[in-house]
Amino acid sequence: MAEQFSNFHTHTCLCDGKDRPEDLVQEALRLGCPALGFSGHAYAPYDGDYCMSPAGTEEYKAEIRRLQEKYAGQIRIYLGIEQDFYSPASTEGYDYIISSVHYLYKDGEYLPVDASRAAQEQAVQQHYGGDWYAFTEDYFDTLTRVYEKTRCRVVGHFDLVTKFNEADALFSTDHPRYRRAVLRALDTLSAVPVVFEINTGAISRGYRTEPYPARWILEELRRRGIKRILSSDCHSRENLLFGFEEYAPWLD
């Protein structure tokens, strides 16, 4: 590759990824990555299909620490966690935290933001009276609180709520209510020490044609001086550095 890249948003077979941690280390070495950060999905009782179990979390910690020792001097390996906003799991003992909002809590239920288009549409119809902008306002309002809740270093896929909204298929991202919700979240998060991902994961999995966040949001991040990092949100080793060369200019 023309440039050496590292990825810090990496999932393994211990949550919803496909590969063993050591296989991902081997791929990172093959690609010449200076560093690799693992970020398993923290235990959340409402998210059993995707997150690590409590026992799996301990296995994950032990395995990443083992790999840190085994590959010392060859590559820097970091033990991170992707912490959903409502996860009750402890964040102690990790090298860094990515905080994400995969669920909203409304009417006594945890509503998935990105599980599927059908699930998202059902949540909007049943809990927001079909008002997509109320749904997105709730999402971005929750995001404003991620640093206070988790003391995260990284804000995960900021506009994840648009995962199934390619070409504004479900709602308009030009709508004033949507834009105000985004800007309120940015105003809050610009005052705390976080970085934002330029996340290519939804492209590699066929949901989007550009990374999170949208270009207009990227311009707002630049204007506010908020730092960005490249992230593949890797779920399979062939996508470990997906799109990094193409989207590296978005860091400028």
PDB file of N, CA and C in Angstrom, residues 43-135:
ATOM      1  N   TYR A  43     -21.043  -6.586  26.246  1.00  0.00           N
ATOM      2  CA  TYR A  43     -22.250  -7.325  26.619  1.00  0.00           C
ATOM      3  C   TYR A  43     -23.422  -6.377  26.826  1.00  0.00           C
ATOM      4  N   ALA A  44     -24.546  -6.729  26.196  1.00  0.00           N
ATOM      5  CA  ALA A  44     -25.801  -6.010  26.378  1.00  0.00           C
ATOM      6  C   ALA A  44     -26.913  -7.054  26.345  1.00  0.00           C
ATOM      7  N   PRO A  45     -27.679  -7.191  27.398  1.00  0.00           N
ATOM      8  CA  PRO A  45     -28.654  -8.281  27.480  1.00  0.00           C
ATOM      9  C   PRO A  45     -29.739  -8.227  26.415  1.00  0.00           C
ATOM     10  N   TYR A  46     -29.952  -7.056  25.806  1.00  0.00           N
ATOM     11  CA  TYR A  46     -30.966  -6.903  24.761  1.00  0.00           C
ATOM     12  C   TYR A  46     -30.401  -7.158  23.359  1.00  0.00           C
ATOM     13  N   ASP A  47     -29.121  -7.566  23.276  1.00  0.00           N
ATOM     14  CA  ASP A  47     -28.433  -7.642  21.982  1.00  0.00           C
ATOM     15  C   ASP A  47     -27.667  -8.953  21.857  1.00  0.00           C
ATOM     16  N   GLY A  48     -28.297 -10.062  22.249  1.00  0.00           N
ATOM     17  CA  GLY A  48     -27.588 -11.328  22.354  1.00  0.00           C
ATOM     18  C   GLY A  48     -27.024 -11.876  21.073  1.00  0.00           C
ATOM     19  N   ASP A  49     -27.571 -11.493  19.925  1.00  0.00           N
ATOM     20  CA  ASP A  49     -27.078 -12.018  18.652  1.00  0.00           C
ATOM     21  C   ASP A  49     -25.745 -11.406  18.237  1.00  0.00           C
ATOM     22  N   TYR A  50     -25.391 -10.250  18.791  1.00  0.00           N
ATOM     23  CA  TYR A  50     -24.230  -9.514  18.303  1.00  0.00           C
ATOM     24  C   TYR A  50     -23.131  -9.303  19.336  1.00  0.00           C
ATOM     25  N   CYS A  51     -23.506  -9.224  20.600  1.00  0.00           N
ATOM     26  CA  CYS A  51     -22.513  -8.838  21.598  1.00  0.00           C
ATOM     27  C   CYS A  51     -21.799 -10.051  22.181  1.00  0.00           C
ATOM     28  N   MET A  52     -20.757  -9.775  22.944  1.00  0.00           N
ATOM     29  CA  MET A  52     -20.058 -10.815  23.688  1.00  0.00           C
ATOM     30  C   MET A  52     -20.817 -11.117  24.970  1.00  0.00           C
ATOM     31  N   SER A  53     -20.866 -12.369  25.339  1.00  0.00           N
ATOM     32  CA  SER A  53     -21.433 -12.749  26.633  1.00  0.00           C
ATOM     33  C   SER A  53     -20.459 -12.326  27.734  1.00  0.00           C
ATOM     34  N   PRO A  54     -20.895 -12.325  29.003  1.00  0.00           N
ATOM     35  CA  PRO A  54     -19.939 -12.030  30.074  1.00  0.00           C
ATOM     36  C   PRO A  54     -18.742 -12.970  30.056  1.00  0.00           C
ATOM     37  N   ALA A  55     -18.973 -14.268  29.870  1.00  0.00           N
ATOM     38  CA  ALA A  55     -17.856 -15.221  29.798  1.00  0.00           C
ATOM     39  C   ALA A  55     -17.021 -14.965  28.549  1.00  0.00           C
ATOM     40  N   GLY A  56     -17.691 -14.670  27.442  1.00  0.00           N
ATOM     41  CA  GLY A  56     -16.967 -14.374  26.211  1.00  0.00           C
ATOM     42  C   GLY A  56     -16.123 -13.125  26.320  1.00  0.00           C
ATOM     43  N   THR A  57     -16.588 -12.179  27.110  1.00  0.00           N
ATOM     44  CA  THR A  57     -15.812 -10.948  27.324  1.00  0.00           C
ATOM     45  C   THR A  57     -14.495 -11.258  28.018  1.00  0.00           C
ATOM     46  N   GLU A  58     -14.532 -12.121  29.012  1.00  0.00           N
ATOM     47  CA  GLU A  58     -13.295 -12.483  29.703  1.00  0.00           C
ATOM     48  C   GLU A  58     -12.358 -13.250  28.770  1.00  0.00           C
ATOM     49  N   GLU A  59     -12.912 -14.127  27.946  1.00  0.00           N
ATOM     50  CA  GLU A  59     -12.099 -14.839  26.956  1.00  0.00           C
ATOM     51  C   GLU A  59     -11.466 -13.851  25.977  1.00  0.00           C
ATOM     52  N   TYR A  60     -12.245 -12.881  25.547  1.00  0.00           N
ATOM     53  CA  TYR A  60     -11.760 -11.841  24.624  1.00  0.00           C
ATOM     54  C   TYR A  60     -10.596 -11.068  25.241  1.00  0.00           C
ATOM     55  N   LYS A  61     -10.763 -10.603  26.473  1.00  0.00           N
ATOM     56  CA  LYS A  61      -9.698  -9.842  27.133  1.00  0.00           C
ATOM     57  C   LYS A  61      -8.415 -10.667  27.229  1.00  0.00           C
ATOM     58  N   ALA A  62      -8.553 -11.916  27.646  1.00  0.00           N
ATOM     59  CA  ALA A  62      -7.375 -12.761  27.818  1.00  0.00           C
ATOM     60  C   ALA A  62      -6.686 -13.011  26.480  1.00  0.00           C
ATOM     61  N   GLU A  63      -7.453 -13.218  25.435  1.00  0.00           N
ATOM     62  CA  GLU A  63      -6.858 -13.513  24.137  1.00  0.00           C
ATOM     63  C   GLU A  63      -6.141 -12.298  23.558  1.00  0.00           C
ATOM     64  N   ILE A  64      -6.728 -11.126  23.661  1.00  0.00           N
ATOM     65  CA  ILE A  64      -6.062  -9.936  23.118  1.00  0.00           C
ATOM     66  C   ILE A  64      -4.804  -9.623  23.919  1.00  0.00           C
ATOM     67  N   ARG A  65      -4.839  -9.786  25.224  1.00  0.00           N
ATOM     68  CA  ARG A  65      -3.634  -9.565  26.027  1.00  0.00           C
ATOM     69  C   ARG A  65      -2.554 -10.590  25.664  1.00  0.00           C
ATOM     70  N   ARG A  66      -2.961 -11.827  25.390  1.00  0.00           N
ATOM     71  CA  ARG A  66      -1.990 -12.852  24.963  1.00  0.00           C
ATOM     72  C   ARG A  66      -1.338 -12.438  23.644  1.00  0.00           C
ATOM     73  N   LEU A  67      -2.136 -11.945  22.726  1.00  0.00           N
ATOM     74  CA  LEU A  67      -1.604 -11.536  21.426  1.00  0.00           C
ATOM     75  C   LEU A  67      -0.698 -10.315  21.557  1.00  0.00           C
ATOM     76  N   GLN A  68      -1.004  -9.429  22.469  1.00  0.00           N
ATOM     77  CA  GLN A  68      -0.127  -8.279  22.709  1.00  0.00           C
ATOM     78  C   GLN A  68       1.276  -8.748  23.084  1.00  0.00           C
ATOM     79  N   GLU A  69       1.350  -9.748  23.935  1.00  0.00           N
ATOM     80  CA  GLU A  69       2.647 -10.275  24.354  1.00  0.00           C
ATOM     81  C   GLU A  69       3.322 -11.037  23.219  1.00  0.00           C
ATOM     82  N   LYS A  70       2.569 -11.877  22.542  1.00  0.00           N
ATOM     83  CA  LYS A  70       3.146 -12.721  21.498  1.00  0.00           C
ATOM     84  C   LYS A  70       3.724 -11.901  20.354  1.00  0.00           C
ATOM     85  N   TYR A  71       3.047 -10.807  19.985  1.00  0.00           N
ATOM     86  CA  TYR A  71       3.457 -10.034  18.811  1.00  0.00           C
ATOM     87  C   TYR A  71       4.148  -8.719  19.181  1.00  0.00           C
ATOM     88  N   ALA A  72       4.552  -8.589  20.423  1.00  0.00           N
ATOM     89  CA  ALA A  72       5.284  -7.385  20.835  1.00  0.00           C
ATOM     90  C   ALA A  72       6.534  -7.235  19.974  1.00  0.00           C
ATOM     91  N   GLY A  73       6.741  -6.023  19.493  1.00  0.00           N
ATOM     92  CA  GLY A  73       7.882  -5.776  18.622  1.00  0.00           C
ATOM     93  C   GLY A  73       7.566  -5.928  17.153  1.00  0.00           C
ATOM     94  N   GLN A  74       6.446  -6.570  16.829  1.00  0.00           N
ATOM     95  CA  GLN A  74       6.039  -6.723  15.431  1.00  0.00           C
ATOM     96  C   GLN A  74       4.898  -5.769  15.067  1.00  0.00           C
ATOM     97  N   ILE A  75       3.963  -5.583  15.997  1.00  0.00           N
ATOM     98  CA  ILE A  75       2.805  -4.725  15.760  1.00  0.00           C
ATOM     99  C   ILE A  75       2.243  -4.325  17.117  1.00  0.00           C
ATOM    100  N   ARG A  76       1.752  -3.108  17.214  1.00  0.00           N
ATOM    101  CA  ARG A  76       1.102  -2.653  18.437  1.00  0.00           C
ATOM    102  C   ARG A  76      -0.353  -3.126  18.424  1.00  0.00           C
ATOM    103  N   ILE A  77      -0.757  -3.827  19.441  1.00  0.00           N
ATOM    104  CA  ILE A  77      -2.111  -4.363  19.540  1.00  0.00           C
ATOM    105  C   ILE A  77      -2.801  -3.721  20.741  1.00  0.00           C
ATOM    106  N   TYR A  78      -4.037  -3.275  20.534  1.00  0.00           N
ATOM    107  CA  TYR A  78      -4.777  -2.591  21.587  1.00  0.00           C
ATOM    108  C   TYR A  78      -6.064  -3.346  21.905  1.00  0.00           C
ATOM    109  N   LEU A  79      -6.379  -3.386  23.175  1.00  0.00           N
ATOM    110  CA  LEU A  79      -7.610  -4.008  23.656  1.00  0.00           C
ATOM    111  C   LEU A  79      -8.660  -2.924  23.859  1.00  0.00           C
ATOM    112  N   GLY A  80      -9.583  -2.847  22.928  1.00  0.00           N
ATOM    113  CA  GLY A  80     -10.666  -1.877  23.018  1.00  0.00           C
ATOM    114  C   GLY A  80     -12.004  -2.560  23.186  1.00  0.00           C
ATOM    115  N   ILE A  81     -13.039  -1.742  23.278  1.00  0.00           N
ATOM    116  CA  ILE A  81     -14.405  -2.238  23.405  1.00  0.00           C
ATOM    117  C   ILE A  81     -15.324  -1.274  22.661  1.00  0.00           C
ATOM    118  N   GLU A  82     -16.320  -1.832  21.966  1.00  0.00           N
ATOM    119  CA  GLU A  82     -17.378  -0.982  21.415  1.00  0.00           C
ATOM    120  C   GLU A  82     -18.560  -1.072  22.372  1.00  0.00           C
ATOM    121  N   GLN A  83     -18.795   0.022  23.052  1.00  0.00           N
ATOM    122  CA  GLN A  83     -19.777   0.064  24.132  1.00  0.00           C
ATOM    123  C   GLN A  83     -21.067   0.696  23.633  1.00  0.00           C
ATOM    124  N   ASP A  84     -22.137  -0.093  23.555  1.00  0.00           N
ATOM    125  CA  ASP A  84     -23.424   0.500  23.224  1.00  0.00           C
ATOM    126  C   ASP A  84     -23.875   1.386  24.376  1.00  0.00           C
ATOM    127  N   PHE A  85     -24.607   2.442  24.058  1.00  0.00           N
ATOM    128  CA  PHE A  85     -24.982   3.424  25.071  1.00  0.00           C
ATOM    129  C   PHE A  85     -25.670   2.780  26.270  1.00  0.00           C
ATOM    130  N   TYR A  86     -26.537   1.807  26.036  1.00  0.00           N
ATOM    131  CA  TYR A  86     -27.305   1.208  27.125  1.00  0.00           C
ATOM    132  C   TYR A  86     -26.660  -0.050  27.701  1.00  0.00           C
ATOM    133  N   SER A  87     -25.482  -0.400  27.262  1.00  0.00           N
ATOM    134  CA  SER A  87     -24.814  -1.578  27.812  1.00  0.00           C
ATOM    135  C   SER A  87     -24.490  -1.368  29.285  1.00  0.00           C
ATOM    136  N   PRO A  88     -24.787  -2.356  30.125  1.00  0.00           N
ATOM    137  CA  PRO A  88     -24.447  -2.240  31.542  1.00  0.00           C
ATOM    138  C   PRO A  88     -23.041  -2.735  31.861  1.00  0.00           C
ATOM    139  N   ALA A  89     -22.300  -3.201  30.864  1.00  0.00           N
ATOM    140  CA  ALA A  89     -20.989  -3.802  31.108  1.00  0.00           C
ATOM    141  C   ALA A  89     -19.974  -2.759  31.573  1.00  0.00           C
ATOM    142  N   SER A  90     -19.043  -3.188  32.384  1.00  0.00           N
ATOM    143  CA  SER A  90     -17.978  -2.310  32.848  1.00  0.00           C
ATOM    144  C   SER A  90     -17.043  -1.952  31.693  1.00  0.00           C
ATOM    145  N   THR A  91     -16.533  -0.728  31.716  1.00  0.00           N
ATOM    146  CA  THR A  91     -15.546  -0.298  30.723  1.00  0.00           C
ATOM    147  C   THR A  91     -14.137  -0.249  31.311  1.00  0.00           C
ATOM    148  N   GLU A  92     -13.962  -0.783  32.502  1.00  0.00           N
ATOM    149  CA  GLU A  92     -12.653  -0.776  33.136  1.00  0.00           C
ATOM    150  C   GLU A  92     -11.708  -1.764  32.436  1.00  0.00           C
ATOM    151  N   GLY A  93     -10.454  -1.376  32.355  1.00  0.00           N
ATOM    152  CA  GLY A  93      -9.424  -2.291  31.888  1.00  0.00           C
ATOM    153  C   GLY A  93      -9.169  -2.315  30.396  1.00  0.00           C
ATOM    154  N   TYR A  94      -9.818  -1.439  29.644  1.00  0.00           N
ATOM    155  CA  TYR A  94      -9.605  -1.394  28.201  1.00  0.00           C
ATOM    156  C   TYR A  94      -8.646  -0.264  27.833  1.00  0.00           C
ATOM    157  N   ASP A  95      -7.984  -0.429  26.704  1.00  0.00           N
ATOM    158  CA  ASP A  95      -7.063   0.602  26.245  1.00  0.00           C
ATOM    159  C   ASP A  95      -7.806   1.799  25.659  1.00  0.00           C
ATOM    160  N   TYR A  96      -8.998   1.571  25.125  1.00  0.00           N
ATOM    161  CA  TYR A  96      -9.817   2.658  24.599  1.00  0.00           C
ATOM    162  C   TYR A  96     -11.251   2.155  24.460  1.00  0.00           C
ATOM    163  N   ILE A  97     -12.174   3.102  24.323  1.00  0.00           N
ATOM    164  CA  ILE A  97     -13.600   2.794  24.202  1.00  0.00           C
ATOM    165  C   ILE A  97     -14.149   3.491  22.963  1.00  0.00           C
ATOM    166  N   ILE A  98     -14.843   2.729  22.131  1.00  0.00           N
ATOM    167  CA  ILE A  98     -15.677   3.294  21.075  1.00  0.00           C
ATOM    168  C   ILE A  98     -17.101   3.275  21.609  1.00  0.00           C
ATOM    169  N   SER A  99     -17.774   4.405  21.598  1.00  0.00           N
ATOM    170  CA  SER A  99     -19.156   4.440  22.063  1.00  0.00           C
ATOM    171  C   SER A  99     -20.093   4.622  20.878  1.00  0.00           C
ATOM    172  N   SER A 100     -21.118   3.767  20.823  1.00  0.00           N
ATOM    173  CA  SER A 100     -22.066   3.765  19.715  1.00  0.00           C
ATOM    174  C   SER A 100     -23.487   3.695  20.252  1.00  0.00           C
ATOM    175  N   VAL A 101     -24.422   4.093  19.400  1.00  0.00           N
ATOM    176  CA  VAL A 101     -25.841   3.965  19.724  1.00  0.00           C
ATOM    177  C   VAL A 101     -26.446   3.003  18.708  1.00  0.00           C
ATOM    178  N   HIS A 102     -26.570   1.740  19.114  1.00  0.00           N
ATOM    179  CA  HIS A 102     -27.200   0.730  18.265  1.00  0.00           C
ATOM    180  C   HIS A 102     -28.672   0.527  18.623  1.00  0.00           C
ATOM    181  N   TYR A 103     -29.066   1.031  19.789  1.00  0.00           N
ATOM    182  CA  TYR A 103     -30.441   0.863  20.262  1.00  0.00           C
ATOM    183  C   TYR A 103     -30.934   2.157  20.879  1.00  0.00           C
ATOM    184  N   LEU A 104     -32.243   2.390  20.743  1.00  0.00           N
ATOM    185  CA  LEU A 104     -32.920   3.438  21.491  1.00  0.00           C
ATOM    186  C   LEU A 104     -33.830   2.772  22.521  1.00  0.00           C
ATOM    187  N   TYR A 105     -34.075   3.467  23.603  1.00  0.00           N
ATOM    188  CA  TYR A 105     -34.956   2.931  24.642  1.00  0.00           C
ATOM    189  C   TYR A 105     -36.200   3.797  24.698  1.00  0.00           C
ATOM    190  N   LYS A 106     -37.340   3.187  24.341  1.00  0.00           N
ATOM    191  CA  LYS A 106     -38.586   3.949  24.297  1.00  0.00           C
ATOM    192  C   LYS A 106     -39.752   3.025  24.628  1.00  0.00           C
ATOM    193  N   ASP A 107     -40.683   3.541  25.401  1.00  0.00           N
ATOM    194  CA  ASP A 107     -41.881   2.781  25.776  1.00  0.00           C
ATOM    195  C   ASP A 107     -41.514   1.458  26.444  1.00  0.00           C
ATOM    196  N   GLY A 108     -40.411   1.462  27.193  1.00  0.00           N
ATOM    197  CA  GLY A 108     -40.001   0.264  27.904  1.00  0.00           C
ATOM    198  C   GLY A 108     -39.365  -0.802  27.041  1.00  0.00           C
ATOM    199  N   GLU A 109     -38.977  -0.445  25.814  1.00  0.00           N
ATOM    200  CA  GLU A 109     -38.384  -1.410  24.898  1.00  0.00           C
ATOM    201  C   GLU A 109     -37.075  -0.870  24.328  1.00  0.00           C
ATOM    202  N   TYR A 110     -36.159  -1.790  24.022  1.00  0.00           N
ATOM    203  CA  TYR A 110     -34.943  -1.453  23.305  1.00  0.00           C
ATOM    204  C   TYR A 110     -35.202  -1.626  21.815  1.00  0.00           C
ATOM    205  N   LEU A 111     -35.065  -0.556  21.067  1.00  0.00           N
ATOM    206  CA  LEU A 111     -35.393  -0.550  19.646  1.00  0.00           C
ATOM    207  C   LEU A 111     -34.109  -0.529  18.824  1.00  0.00           C
ATOM    208  N   PRO A 112     -33.896  -1.516  17.950  1.00  0.00           N
ATOM    209  CA  PRO A 112     -32.659  -1.548  17.169  1.00  0.00           C
ATOM    210  C   PRO A 112     -32.602  -0.436  16.134  1.00  0.00           C
ATOM    211  N   VAL A 113     -31.456   0.217  16.057  1.00  0.00           N
ATOM    212  CA  VAL A 113     -31.239   1.280  15.076  1.00  0.00           C
ATOM    213  C   VAL A 113     -30.798   0.709  13.736  1.00  0.00           C
ATOM    214  N   ASP A 114     -29.972  -0.339  13.763  1.00  0.00           N
ATOM    215  CA  ASP A 114     -29.309  -0.771  12.525  1.00  0.00           C
ATOM    216  C   ASP A 114     -29.394  -2.271  12.271  1.00  0.00           C
ATOM    217  N   ALA A 115     -30.288  -2.996  12.956  1.00  0.00           N
ATOM    218  CA  ALA A 115     -30.340  -4.444  12.776  1.00  0.00           C
ATOM    219  C   ALA A 115     -30.817  -4.815  11.377  1.00  0.00           C
ATOM    220  N   SER A 116     -31.862  -4.145  10.904  1.00  0.00           N
ATOM    221  CA  SER A 116     -32.377  -4.374   9.556  1.00  0.00           C
ATOM    222  C   SER A 116     -33.284  -3.212   9.195  1.00  0.00           C
ATOM    223  N   ARG A 117     -33.534  -3.043   7.904  1.00  0.00           N
ATOM    224  CA  ARG A 117     -34.463  -1.984   7.486  1.00  0.00           C
ATOM    225  C   ARG A 117     -35.859  -2.266   8.027  1.00  0.00           C
ATOM    226  N   ALA A 118     -36.292  -3.524   7.985  1.00  0.00           N
ATOM    227  CA  ALA A 118     -37.631  -3.861   8.462  1.00  0.00           C
ATOM    228  C   ALA A 118     -37.790  -3.537   9.943  1.00  0.00           C
ATOM    229  N   ALA A 119     -36.764  -3.848  10.737  1.00  0.00           N
ATOM    230  CA  ALA A 119     -36.832  -3.568  12.174  1.00  0.00           C
ATOM    231  C   ALA A 119     -36.847  -2.067  12.431  1.00  0.00           C
ATOM    232  N   GLN A 120     -36.094  -1.319  11.654  1.00  0.00           N
ATOM    233  CA  GLN A 120     -36.079   0.130  11.815  1.00  0.00           C
ATOM    234  C   GLN A 120     -37.447   0.720  11.457  1.00  0.00           C
ATOM    235  N   GLU A 121     -38.002   0.283  10.345  1.00  0.00           N
ATOM    236  CA  GLU A 121     -39.314   0.781   9.939  1.00  0.00           C
ATOM    237  C   GLU A 121     -40.381   0.429  10.969  1.00  0.00           C
ATOM    238  N   GLN A 122     -40.320  -0.764  11.515  1.00  0.00           N
ATOM    239  CA  GLN A 122     -41.285  -1.179  12.533  1.00  0.00           C
ATOM    240  C   GLN A 122     -41.171  -0.298  13.772  1.00  0.00           C
ATOM    241  N   ALA A 123     -39.947  -0.010  14.194  1.00  0.00           N
ATOM    242  CA  ALA A 123     -39.745   0.846  15.370  1.00  0.00           C
ATOM    243  C   ALA A 123     -40.340   2.229  15.144  1.00  0.00           C
ATOM    244  N   VAL A 124     -40.126   2.785  13.970  1.00  0.00           N
ATOM    245  CA  VAL A 124     -40.638   4.126  13.674  1.00  0.00           C
ATOM    246  C   VAL A 124     -42.167   4.129  13.653  1.00  0.00           C
ATOM    247  N   GLN A 125     -42.736   3.125  13.054  1.00  0.00           N
ATOM    248  CA  GLN A 125     -44.199   3.077  12.967  1.00  0.00           C
ATOM    249  C   GLN A 125     -44.833   2.841  14.332  1.00  0.00           C
ATOM    250  N   GLN A 126     -44.311   1.910  15.100  1.00  0.00           N
ATOM    251  CA  GLN A 126     -44.952   1.511  16.344  1.00  0.00           C
ATOM    252  C   GLN A 126     -44.663   2.443  17.513  1.00  0.00           C
ATOM    253  N   HIS A 127     -43.492   3.084  17.508  1.00  0.00           N
ATOM    254  CA  HIS A 127     -43.093   3.863  18.680  1.00  0.00           C
ATOM    255  C   HIS A 127     -42.949   5.357  18.412  1.00  0.00           C
ATOM    256  N   TYR A 128     -42.955   5.761  17.152  1.00  0.00           N
ATOM    257  CA  TYR A 128     -42.829   7.179  16.817  1.00  0.00           C
ATOM    258  C   TYR A 128     -43.952   7.649  15.906  1.00  0.00           C
ATOM    259  N   GLY A 129     -45.008   6.828  15.792  1.00  0.00           N
ATOM    260  CA  GLY A 129     -46.165   7.226  14.981  1.00  0.00           C
ATOM    261  C   GLY A 129     -45.831   7.494  13.529  1.00  0.00           C
ATOM    262  N   GLY A 130     -44.787   6.821  13.022  1.00  0.00           N
ATOM    263  CA  GLY A 130     -44.383   7.021  11.638  1.00  0.00           C
ATOM    264  C   GLY A 130     -43.540   8.256  11.393  1.00  0.00           C
ATOM    265  N   ASP A 131     -43.162   8.945  12.458  1.00  0.00           N
ATOM    266  CA  ASP A 131     -42.388  10.196  12.330  1.00  0.00           C
ATOM    267  C   ASP A 131     -40.900   9.876  12.337  1.00  0.00           C
ATOM    268  N   TRP A 132     -40.308   9.816  11.159  1.00  0.00           N
ATOM    269  CA  TRP A 132     -38.885   9.491  11.045  1.00  0.00           C
ATOM    270  C   TRP A 132     -38.017  10.544  11.718  1.00  0.00           C
ATOM    271  N   TYR A 133     -38.454  11.777  11.739  1.00  0.00           N
ATOM    272  CA  TYR A 133     -37.621  12.830  12.316  1.00  0.00           C
ATOM    273  C   TYR A 133     -37.632  12.762  13.837  1.00  0.00           C
ATOM    274  N   ALA A 134     -38.727  12.314  14.421  1.00  0.00           N
ATOM    275  CA  ALA A 134     -38.724  12.070  15.865  1.00  0.00           C
ATOM    276  C   ALA A 134     -37.752  10.942  16.212  1.00  0.00           C
ATOM    277  N   PHE A 135     -37.713   9.916  15.387  1.00  0.00           N
ATOM    278  CA  PHE A 135     -36.785   8.793  15.569  1.00  0.00           C
ATOM    279  C   PHE A 135     -35.335   9.277  15.478  1.00  0.00           C
TER     280      PHE A 135
END
